[in-house]
XYZ file of C-alpha atoms in Angstrom:
695
model
C 171.420 102.859 107.308
C 169.302 105.430 108.111
C 169.104 104.798 112.069
C 172.031 107.169 113.077
C 170.583 110.171 111.195
C 167.230 109.722 112.612
C 168.551 109.360 116.029
C 170.579 112.729 115.563
C 167.301 114.169 114.440
C 165.649 112.684 117.715
C 168.048 114.027 119.905
C 167.843 117.653 118.219
C 164.142 117.467 118.453
C 164.245 116.597 122.031
C 166.763 119.260 122.734
C 164.697 121.974 121.304
C 161.439 120.857 122.860
C 163.135 121.173 126.389
C 164.650 124.550 125.129
C 160.961 125.925 124.471
C 159.857 124.800 128.116
C 162.598 126.646 129.499
C 162.005 129.793 127.601
C 158.369 129.333 128.867
C 159.333 128.891 132.597
C 162.307 131.601 132.649
C 161.567 134.068 130.190
C 158.195 134.239 128.565
C 155.623 132.683 130.960
C 152.462 133.601 128.925
C 154.031 134.382 125.690
C 152.997 131.046 123.717
C 149.464 131.536 124.570
C 149.296 135.353 123.808
C 151.077 135.260 120.671
C 150.509 131.780 119.065
C 151.943 132.832 115.899
C 155.575 132.829 117.395
C 155.174 129.471 118.371
C 154.608 128.616 114.570
C 157.777 130.436 113.684
C 159.900 128.582 116.452
C 158.424 125.239 115.260
C 159.442 126.141 111.615
C 163.200 127.033 112.878
C 163.165 123.447 114.655
C 162.085 121.940 111.312
C 164.828 123.575 109.212
C 167.521 122.705 111.626
C 166.056 118.991 111.335
C 166.462 119.255 107.568
C 169.879 120.196 107.764
C 170.796 117.026 109.652
C 168.485 114.669 107.471
C 169.763 111.666 105.969
C 169.484 110.489 102.414
C 168.868 106.790 101.412
C 168.535 105.638 97.851
C 167.610 109.376 96.770
C 164.692 109.392 99.521
C 165.324 111.869 102.244
C 164.520 111.082 106.116
C 164.192 113.327 109.019
C 161.763 114.316 111.705
C 160.833 117.731 110.254
C 156.978 117.354 110.610
C 157.046 116.551 114.412
C 157.106 120.392 115.318
C 154.434 121.175 113.069
C 152.130 118.307 114.546
C 152.987 119.723 118.258
C 152.247 123.141 117.013
C 148.736 122.321 115.719
C 147.714 120.191 118.604
C 148.780 122.852 121.599
C 148.362 126.077 119.586
C 145.739 125.538 117.018
C 145.605 125.289 113.180
C 146.356 129.072 112.869
C 149.783 128.475 114.459
C 150.309 125.151 112.445
C 149.519 127.198 109.153
C 152.099 129.609 110.001
C 154.640 126.895 110.728
C 153.853 125.112 107.714
C 154.131 128.136 105.295
C 157.588 128.915 107.048
C 158.762 125.351 106.843
C 157.843 125.119 102.894
C 159.903 128.407 102.386
C 162.806 126.793 104.306
C 162.404 123.708 102.088
C 162.787 125.613 98.875
C 165.991 126.957 100.069
C 167.594 123.935 101.725
C 166.871 120.995 99.561
C 166.344 120.174 95.832
C 163.054 118.174 96.264
C 161.256 120.771 97.751
C 158.082 120.197 95.626
C 157.620 116.881 97.225
C 158.000 118.332 100.776
C 155.184 120.980 100.045
C 153.135 118.354 98.671
C 153.424 116.061 101.586
C 152.666 118.841 103.898
C 149.499 119.945 102.050
C 148.092 116.339 102.284
C 149.015 115.845 105.527
C 147.164 118.944 106.627
C 144.051 118.229 104.454
C 143.632 114.570 105.754
C 144.111 115.892 109.264
C 141.170 118.339 109.005
C 138.442 115.884 110.184
C 140.257 115.408 113.535
C 138.883 119.013 114.515
C 135.521 117.613 114.965
C 136.729 114.547 116.865
C 139.693 115.691 118.689
C 137.995 116.155 122.288
C 137.036 112.619 122.228
C 141.213 111.565 122.231
C 144.062 112.384 124.750
C 146.809 114.684 123.041
C 149.268 111.764 122.920
C 146.627 109.882 120.795
C 146.039 112.967 118.665
C 149.605 113.431 117.775
C 150.165 109.677 117.066
C 147.214 109.662 114.582
C 148.225 112.811 112.994
C 151.819 111.310 112.640
C 150.252 108.058 111.324
C 148.245 110.049 108.673
C 151.616 111.926 107.570
C 153.462 108.705 107.276
C 150.899 106.955 105.149
C 150.994 110.278 102.734
C 154.756 110.138 103.020
C 155.087 106.484 101.845
C 152.268 106.917 99.002
C 153.844 110.151 97.583
C 157.451 108.936 97.966
C 157.168 105.550 96.556
C 154.301 105.616 93.997
C 153.684 109.198 92.950
C 157.233 110.866 92.980
C 159.839 110.296 90.545
C 161.995 107.975 92.578
C 162.916 104.480 92.022
C 161.351 101.978 94.494
C 164.385 100.295 95.837
C 164.187 101.162 99.411
C 163.670 98.244 101.684
C 160.448 98.259 103.609
C 162.469 98.440 107.234
C 163.595 101.837 106.233
C 160.142 103.164 106.372
C 159.605 101.200 109.545
C 162.545 102.891 111.094
C 161.080 106.271 110.143
C 157.915 105.041 111.572
C 159.285 103.985 114.928
C 161.554 107.301 115.422
C 158.676 109.429 114.772
C 156.526 107.813 117.220
C 159.095 107.581 119.786
C 159.738 111.416 119.429
C 156.072 112.471 119.642
C 155.741 110.236 122.726
C 158.994 111.836 124.491
C 157.932 115.498 123.696
C 154.080 115.013 124.537
C 155.175 113.311 127.947
C 157.823 115.959 128.710
C 155.308 118.814 127.907
C 152.387 117.458 129.800
C 154.645 116.638 132.914
C 155.464 120.118 132.942
C 151.967 121.585 132.686
C 150.638 119.314 135.463
C 153.976 120.384 137.617
C 153.065 123.997 137.080
C 149.608 123.669 137.966
C 150.385 122.005 141.265
C 153.021 124.642 141.862
C 150.670 127.488 141.247
C 147.973 125.752 143.860
C 150.577 125.496 146.424
C 151.859 128.941 146.112
C 148.035 130.333 146.579
C 147.544 128.039 149.638
C 150.729 129.363 151.165
C 150.083 132.864 150.577
C 149.072 135.529 153.252
C 145.876 136.386 151.287
C 144.572 132.843 151.721
C 145.205 132.778 155.321
C 143.562 136.374 155.814
C 140.239 134.939 154.693
C 138.382 137.966 156.442
C 140.202 140.619 154.653
C 140.964 138.901 151.545
C 139.733 140.783 148.417
C 139.018 137.405 146.860
C 136.786 136.251 149.577
C 134.743 139.695 149.578
C 134.190 139.274 145.766
C 133.085 135.663 146.582
C 130.560 136.925 149.131
C 129.086 139.389 146.782
C 128.626 136.748 144.200
C 127.141 134.301 146.825
C 124.721 137.262 147.935
C 123.817 137.953 144.247
C 123.226 134.418 143.349
C 120.978 134.221 146.553
C 119.145 137.179 145.316
C 118.548 135.884 142.125
C 117.358 132.450 143.407
C 114.950 134.122 145.971
C 113.521 136.259 142.932
C 113.012 133.331 140.687
C 111.256 131.418 143.551
C 108.954 134.130 144.702
C 108.058 135.204 140.854
C 107.808 131.653 139.706
C 104.284 131.396 138.193
C 103.813 127.857 139.300
C 103.675 126.680 142.850
C 107.336 126.051 144.255
C 107.867 124.132 147.582
C 111.255 123.184 149.332
C 111.558 120.613 151.747
C 114.365 118.419 153.731
C 114.837 114.806 153.208
C 112.078 114.084 155.909
C 109.534 116.047 154.072
C 109.540 119.013 156.276
C 108.584 122.383 154.418
C 111.480 124.692 154.349
C 110.119 127.241 151.650
C 107.095 128.242 149.684
C 106.363 130.813 147.125
C 103.158 133.156 146.600
C 101.914 131.007 143.760
C 101.836 128.103 146.248
C 99.435 130.288 148.441
C 97.150 130.661 145.602
C 97.064 127.158 144.552
C 96.816 125.466 147.886
C 95.020 128.305 149.958
C 97.872 127.855 152.735
C 99.825 130.829 153.792
C 103.486 130.469 154.149
C 103.709 130.621 157.917
C 101.276 128.045 158.071
C 102.990 125.428 156.253
C 106.932 126.304 156.951
C 108.161 123.901 159.632
C 105.200 121.437 159.294
C 105.677 118.087 157.485
C 104.218 117.789 153.824
C 102.144 114.743 155.034
C 100.337 116.908 157.563
C 99.285 119.365 154.734
C 98.531 116.532 152.191
C 95.928 114.792 154.359
C 94.349 111.850 152.436
C 97.113 111.849 149.966
C 100.186 111.638 152.269
C 100.870 108.049 151.495
C 100.929 109.234 147.778
C 103.397 112.152 148.639
C 105.664 109.703 150.715
C 106.065 107.507 147.760
C 106.978 110.164 145.587
C 109.581 111.658 148.022
C 110.842 107.965 148.998
C 111.478 107.266 145.343
C 113.411 110.666 144.666
C 115.644 110.178 147.761
C 116.496 106.568 146.796
C 116.862 107.211 143.222
C 118.284 110.688 143.398
C 116.657 111.474 140.178
C 113.939 113.694 139.386
C 110.187 112.724 139.051
C 109.025 114.411 135.952
C 105.550 115.940 135.191
C 103.576 113.582 137.266
C 99.492 114.118 137.226
C 98.179 114.109 140.865
C 95.169 115.353 142.704
C 95.656 117.333 145.945
C 93.419 118.901 148.758
C 93.244 122.480 149.200
C 93.131 124.383 152.727
C 89.203 124.558 152.082
C 89.013 120.815 151.160
C 88.311 121.241 147.670
C 90.412 119.278 145.293
C 92.838 120.627 142.448
C 94.575 118.962 139.546
C 98.219 119.162 139.411
C 101.285 118.338 137.318
C 104.356 118.106 139.812
C 107.959 117.629 139.258
C 110.060 116.599 142.162
C 113.781 117.252 141.862
C 116.646 116.542 144.284
C 118.886 119.116 145.806
C 122.644 118.568 146.148
C 125.256 120.428 147.969
C 128.827 121.146 146.784
C 130.132 117.737 147.802
C 127.395 116.117 145.579
C 125.387 115.113 148.757
C 121.516 114.790 148.750
C 120.371 117.642 151.065
C 116.569 118.294 150.209
C 114.015 118.151 147.624
C 112.193 120.927 145.258
C 108.803 120.256 143.944
C 107.136 122.575 141.189
C 103.229 122.134 140.935
C 101.259 123.424 137.919
C 97.656 123.758 138.362
C 96.092 121.863 135.317
C 92.430 122.081 136.323
C 91.335 124.288 133.646
C 93.355 122.489 131.102
C 92.274 118.958 132.298
C 88.642 120.527 132.113
C 89.210 121.749 128.679
C 91.219 118.510 127.406
C 87.865 116.530 128.728
C 85.492 118.778 126.753
C 87.941 118.452 123.519
C 87.826 114.498 123.957
C 83.889 114.664 124.153
C 84.130 116.954 120.804
C 86.688 114.668 119.388
C 84.835 111.565 120.139
C 81.626 113.321 118.793
C 83.664 114.475 115.707
C 84.949 110.779 115.368
C 81.152 109.164 115.434
C 80.107 111.782 113.015
C 83.020 111.004 110.846
C 82.479 107.417 110.923
C 78.709 107.823 109.896
C 79.940 110.119 106.978
C 82.529 107.584 106.109
C 79.971 104.586 106.143
C 77.548 106.432 104.074
C 80.197 107.710 101.627
C 81.867 104.303 101.195
C 78.983 102.112 100.908
C 76.666 104.365 98.932
C 75.478 102.944 95.760
C 75.810 105.775 93.743
C 79.370 106.932 92.953
C 80.659 110.037 94.949
C 83.396 112.303 93.856
C 85.045 115.284 95.603
C 86.788 117.295 92.920
C 89.450 120.287 93.303
C 88.443 123.391 90.547
C 91.075 125.151 89.115
C 91.401 128.710 88.018
C 90.277 127.991 84.731
C 86.758 126.170 86.020
C 88.079 122.920 84.892
C 88.176 119.984 87.559
C 92.082 119.569 88.330
C 92.189 116.423 90.614
C 90.457 114.065 92.869
C 90.375 114.655 96.272
C 88.415 111.889 97.519
C 86.218 109.117 95.829
C 84.346 106.349 97.139
C 84.438 102.580 96.331
C 81.438 102.930 93.923
C 83.275 105.460 92.082
C 86.357 103.510 91.924
C 84.754 100.430 90.420
C 83.252 102.730 87.771
C 86.413 104.107 86.464
C 88.243 100.938 86.654
C 91.142 102.388 89.135
C 92.147 102.011 92.806
C 91.398 104.943 95.079
C 95.215 105.535 95.388
C 95.359 105.611 91.507
C 92.636 107.923 91.300
C 93.960 110.569 93.898
C 97.226 110.681 92.315
C 96.382 110.937 88.930
C 95.297 114.506 87.226
C 91.645 114.651 86.356
C 91.961 115.397 82.632
C 93.889 112.067 82.474
C 90.481 110.151 83.514
C 87.992 112.480 82.416
C 89.173 113.880 78.999
C 88.304 117.863 79.005
C 86.452 117.552 75.677
C 84.053 114.958 77.081
C 80.351 116.000 77.234
C 80.140 115.427 80.967
C 83.212 117.904 81.475
C 81.762 120.635 78.975
C 78.238 120.701 80.639
C 79.679 120.859 84.254
C 82.210 123.849 83.475
C 79.216 125.647 81.677
C 77.174 125.246 84.969
C 80.295 126.560 87.060
C 80.805 129.528 84.754
C 77.331 130.551 85.050
C 77.705 130.765 88.595
C 75.211 127.990 89.541
C 76.264 126.478 92.885
C 73.971 123.307 92.557
C 72.918 121.486 89.476
C 71.601 118.235 88.046
C 72.602 116.959 84.597
C 72.571 114.175 82.368
C 75.293 112.808 80.138
C 76.501 109.975 78.250
C 80.379 108.784 79.191
C 82.490 106.113 77.776
C 84.861 104.542 80.432
C 88.094 102.835 80.295
C 86.676 99.377 79.660
C 84.983 100.719 76.732
C 81.468 100.445 78.245
C 79.111 103.449 77.506
C 76.976 104.463 80.471
C 74.105 107.102 80.657
C 74.598 109.106 83.868
C 72.845 111.410 86.079
C 74.864 113.402 88.268
C 74.067 116.224 90.768
C 76.931 118.758 91.617
C 77.546 121.118 94.877
C 79.980 123.618 94.462
C 81.551 125.259 97.755
C 84.979 126.312 99.416
C 87.213 124.278 101.631
C 90.533 126.083 102.980
C 90.058 128.923 100.142
C 89.758 126.302 97.367
C 86.945 125.557 95.178
C 85.743 121.877 95.364
C 82.850 119.995 93.615
C 80.782 117.440 94.890
C 79.428 115.017 92.567
C 76.999 112.363 93.213
C 76.528 110.201 89.915
C 74.019 107.529 89.367
C 74.013 105.100 86.614
C 70.663 105.618 84.543
C 71.561 103.084 81.861
C 69.304 100.390 82.862
C 66.302 102.829 83.792
C 66.390 104.515 80.497
C 66.702 101.320 78.566
C 63.722 100.075 80.762
C 61.795 103.389 79.827
C 62.564 102.792 76.402
C 61.493 99.250 76.202
C 58.310 100.312 77.821
C 57.678 102.981 75.179
C 58.249 100.228 72.652
C 55.903 97.834 74.434
C 53.276 100.539 74.488
C 53.723 101.244 70.850
C 53.566 97.459 70.087
C 50.282 97.409 72.129
C 48.823 100.186 70.161
C 50.143 98.282 67.049
C 48.248 94.993 68.049
C 45.026 96.917 68.806
C 45.070 98.466 65.319
C 46.197 95.313 63.519
C 43.029 93.846 64.971
C 40.998 96.691 63.854
C 42.345 96.976 60.438
C 41.847 93.367 59.947
C 38.263 93.448 60.554
C 37.517 96.931 59.097
C 39.669 96.266 55.799
C 39.778 92.431 54.857
C 36.122 92.489 54.349
C 35.617 95.492 51.979
C 38.781 94.389 50.240
C 37.470 90.873 49.474
C 34.495 92.534 47.928
C 36.395 94.969 45.949
C 38.863 92.316 44.540
C 35.619 90.203 43.297
C 34.265 93.074 41.672
C 37.509 93.837 39.980
C 37.679 90.603 38.674
C 34.216 90.787 37.391
C 35.072 94.214 35.604
C 38.492 93.064 34.189
C 36.492 90.432 32.106
C 34.409 93.152 30.381
C 37.229 95.989 30.251
C 38.782 97.510 27.165
C 42.308 96.989 26.570
C 42.964 100.570 27.820
C 40.755 99.953 30.950
C 42.505 96.797 31.741
C 45.825 98.851 32.246
C 44.251 100.466 34.958
C 42.398 97.701 36.491
C 46.079 95.969 36.718
C 47.360 98.992 38.451
C 44.303 98.947 41.000
C 44.861 95.104 41.449
C 48.504 95.615 42.230
C 47.662 98.168 44.829
C 44.833 95.871 46.338
C 47.367 93.223 46.678
C 49.954 95.900 48.524
C 46.995 96.756 51.015
C 46.614 92.728 51.417
C 50.310 92.644 52.118
C 50.230 95.571 54.751
C 47.074 93.819 56.348
C 49.006 90.443 56.622
C 52.120 92.176 58.152
C 49.540 93.929 60.914
C 47.997 90.423 61.689
C 51.465 89.040 62.028
C 52.201 91.626 64.886
C 48.570 91.182 66.409
C 48.585 87.398 66.426
C 51.994 85.760 65.962
C 51.676 82.400 64.542
C 53.056 79.233 66.329
C 56.535 78.427 65.268
C 58.339 75.283 64.950
C 62.166 75.097 65.748
C 64.386 72.814 64.104
C 68.018 72.468 63.150
C 68.767 74.335 59.711
C 71.487 74.791 57.441
C 71.632 78.506 57.493
C 73.748 78.994 54.566
C 71.247 76.810 52.554
C 68.514 79.099 53.599
C 70.332 82.479 52.938
C 71.131 80.878 49.184
C 67.469 80.344 48.622
C 66.728 84.273 49.706
C 69.303 85.461 47.577
C 68.161 83.507 44.550
C 64.807 85.031 45.212
C 65.769 88.386 45.332
C 68.540 88.480 42.714
C 66.341 89.219 39.918
C 65.434 92.581 41.707
C 69.232 93.091 42.427
C 70.013 92.650 38.935
C 67.671 95.282 37.586
C 69.198 97.817 39.852
C 72.906 96.608 38.802
C 73.665 95.046 42.400
C 75.541 91.808 42.971
C 74.939 89.763 46.127
C 77.981 87.809 47.180
C 77.830 84.995 49.850
C 80.964 83.984 51.879
C 81.196 81.258 54.497
C 84.227 80.696 56.542
C 85.116 77.154 57.519
C 82.599 74.518 58.316
C 79.519 75.930 59.580
C 77.131 73.784 61.992
C 73.370 73.805 61.789
C 71.372 76.376 63.679
C 68.353 75.584 65.647
C 65.517 78.012 64.509
C 62.396 78.577 62.742
C 63.129 78.640 58.859
C 60.062 80.712 57.823
C 60.775 83.475 60.470
C 64.877 83.577 59.631
C 63.884 83.883 55.958
C 61.566 86.527 56.539
C 64.395 88.268 58.482
C 66.929 87.865 55.410
C 64.598 89.007 53.050
C 63.740 92.335 54.997
C 67.394 93.157 55.686
C 68.458 92.374 51.951
C 65.357 94.166 50.293
C 66.617 97.458 52.493
C 69.928 97.096 51.387
C 68.882 96.821 47.702
C 66.778 99.835 48.233
C 69.687 101.728 49.887
C 71.713 101.343 46.693
C 69.961 103.143 43.820
C 73.201 103.512 41.922
C 74.195 99.884 42.186
C 77.041 98.188 44.038
C 77.869 95.035 45.972
C 76.118 93.290 49.022
C 78.327 90.964 51.156
C 77.022 88.335 53.288
C 79.518 86.423 55.489
C 78.947 83.553 57.790
C 81.438 82.639 60.238
C 81.481 80.631 63.639
C 83.412 82.975 66.279
C 83.163 80.470 69.145
C 81.688 77.294 69.922
C 78.168 78.738 70.957
C 77.086 81.231 68.542
C 76.994 81.899 64.461
C 77.778 85.316 63.074
C 75.955 86.598 59.999
C 77.099 89.974 58.432
C 75.122 91.653 55.582
C 77.159 94.670 54.235
C 76.123 97.105 51.538
C 77.487 100.177 50.087
C 74.236 102.234 50.158
C 73.608 105.831 51.167
C 73.929 104.900 54.980
C 72.068 105.853 57.997
C 72.831 108.872 60.357
C 73.724 108.160 63.836
C 71.067 110.011 65.523
C 68.264 107.767 63.242
C 70.088 104.245 63.846
C 68.968 104.118 67.631
C 65.405 104.467 66.460
C 65.333 101.746 63.920
C 63.017 98.728 65.189
C 60.700 101.200 66.723
C 56.834 100.843 65.273
C 55.915 103.253 62.649
C 59.586 104.704 62.293
C 60.986 104.253 58.836
C 63.765 105.861 56.826
C 62.032 105.206 53.614
C 59.314 107.340 52.247
C 56.773 104.644 51.685
C 57.809 102.544 54.707
C 55.589 102.100 57.484
C 58.320 100.800 60.184
C 57.107 97.312 60.847
C 59.797 95.453 58.761
C 62.784 96.081 60.839
C 60.517 95.583 64.052
C 59.477 92.160 63.343
C 63.209 91.360 62.446
C 63.888 92.513 65.890
C 61.375 90.563 67.297
C 62.049 87.397 65.519
C 65.832 87.390 66.423
C 64.921 88.278 70.068
C 62.553 85.153 70.377
C 65.515 83.184 69.072
C 67.711 84.591 71.841
C 70.094 86.313 69.527
C 71.149 89.599 68.860
C 70.786 92.161 65.821
C 72.960 95.369 65.641
C 73.111 97.853 63.078
C 76.466 100.099 62.042
C 76.162 102.766 59.375
C 77.926 105.667 58.152
C 76.320 108.213 55.681
C 77.475 107.662 52.149
C 79.499 104.752 52.884
C 77.115 101.908 53.634
C 75.498 99.834 56.419
C 76.802 96.833 58.469
C 73.890 94.501 59.855
C 75.371 91.891 62.071
C 73.188 88.909 63.438
C 74.328 86.694 66.237
C 72.384 83.376 66.800
C 72.823 80.659 69.294
C 73.615 77.176 68.011
C 71.467 75.476 70.429
């Protein structure tokens, strides 16, 4: 087995450890500390000798060559260990065939041992050595049995024998070296104690140096106390004052000779109980009392705010012999802190008022940062109304770029940037904006441009004027309708009577007129009928007739209207097509008024298609409560700027129109609690959609 070979290695290793100690004692007392590289060479020589007396078992070599290297690293450092490792690698190349395995084990052991540098002070030398050898043992087993080209036939106990002998060798070596170091230290101390220089203390050069050091230290301490900017006081354990500095005299008003020798309780007066408690606590716990704020009386009776620190003073035997106190005058600081607290409280109240006004304002308020290109770059602050308007949370708005919320090509941004570029610091604008929900609002917003921390910011207060403008528009329409009613009444009285007389005389003239005159008479009669029709429309606006609502089959009603208008449509090469989707319910409405609505809309569609085409009428039930009717033509269309005026009195897109037809349609649908909307595109056609409630 390998035990005998390892035992020989252990004896050789122990012998050379003893030789090293002997050399240190008798020949080179300080050589190992002064020339650490020589220790590395000595360790490599011992390792080479151990290699020579190694034992081979099943093609695996066992010896204790790494023990000298571990001791060199621990006692002389990694530089000496590096010298020993390099020298040992060179010796391995010359002494054995598997020298590459030795070098690999050496390298990996050294690398895995490096983390011990940081934590080596936490372990004793024996623990450090055993830990290093254990790392080496793991590397040795892994490389030898699993990564090297050797058969795995060695029994487990051969590795255990190597581990046991290595631990035994390290234990013996460390114990021997540590015993020598302690013995040497005791011997040096005893030699110094018995020397003449120690006995003759008065003439000792060492004592003179110590006295000078003490005097120098005392001068430094005196200078520190005297020139300390804060009041310093030193007392004994009973509170008797031993020393104060100049700063103490300025803070308290007492001179040094007036307080030295007196107890601190006599000086403190009404605050003596507080002083006694602090001193008692410091003496009992032998720990400092740090930065305690107190009030003390000066010599003239005035009060001063102080921050004190009381620290214990120990002698060389760690015995408590006195106390030191450092007092910092914080009167001005405390006064400034009170003023600062007052200012902070006022600012907080002001901020609270601002925050309340900001958060609960009905108008949307935004604070935006303006970039170098005059475009808003990001939101700095936004109130709750502003968040609801955009449909985002406050956190989302503040984290998103401004252009992701308000496109740069929008009207609102374009107008704002134009005002900023013109140098206007304050402005009020109106614009229309489409929000994320698809809702279109008409906004009136005021802007104020200013700087915050060298950044341009824009404060926007935005108000939704949609309802206001719609109300104003309705008011204008109402005024027009009122004017129409008044005009209609006047026209009815002023035109109908003479019109009746004209019609009567025309009938008489027609009986006696020639054939040529009869042609002109017919033209005059048709124009008189047109005047009557216009008068009737005026009268329907001025005096709406009583209506009777009943359940109507709207599909049948529209078929009747189409049948009525089909000849006129055929003459213009127009085909009217009716589509109904599903089984349609009856609609609760007034049939004559609804017939008038469909006649007006279909007539407009026919007149908008001079070149012919197709008109689609579609009926469908989209939900349980409403019926939708769409009338789609392929006419000339209507521009967007004119669509918004449709339905207003006296506004017509036809040359001979008076603008009352669509107005009456809108009024009828509104009376039926429905909606009428018009979508159109020039040269592509118009889509009129009517939505009527079923009940």
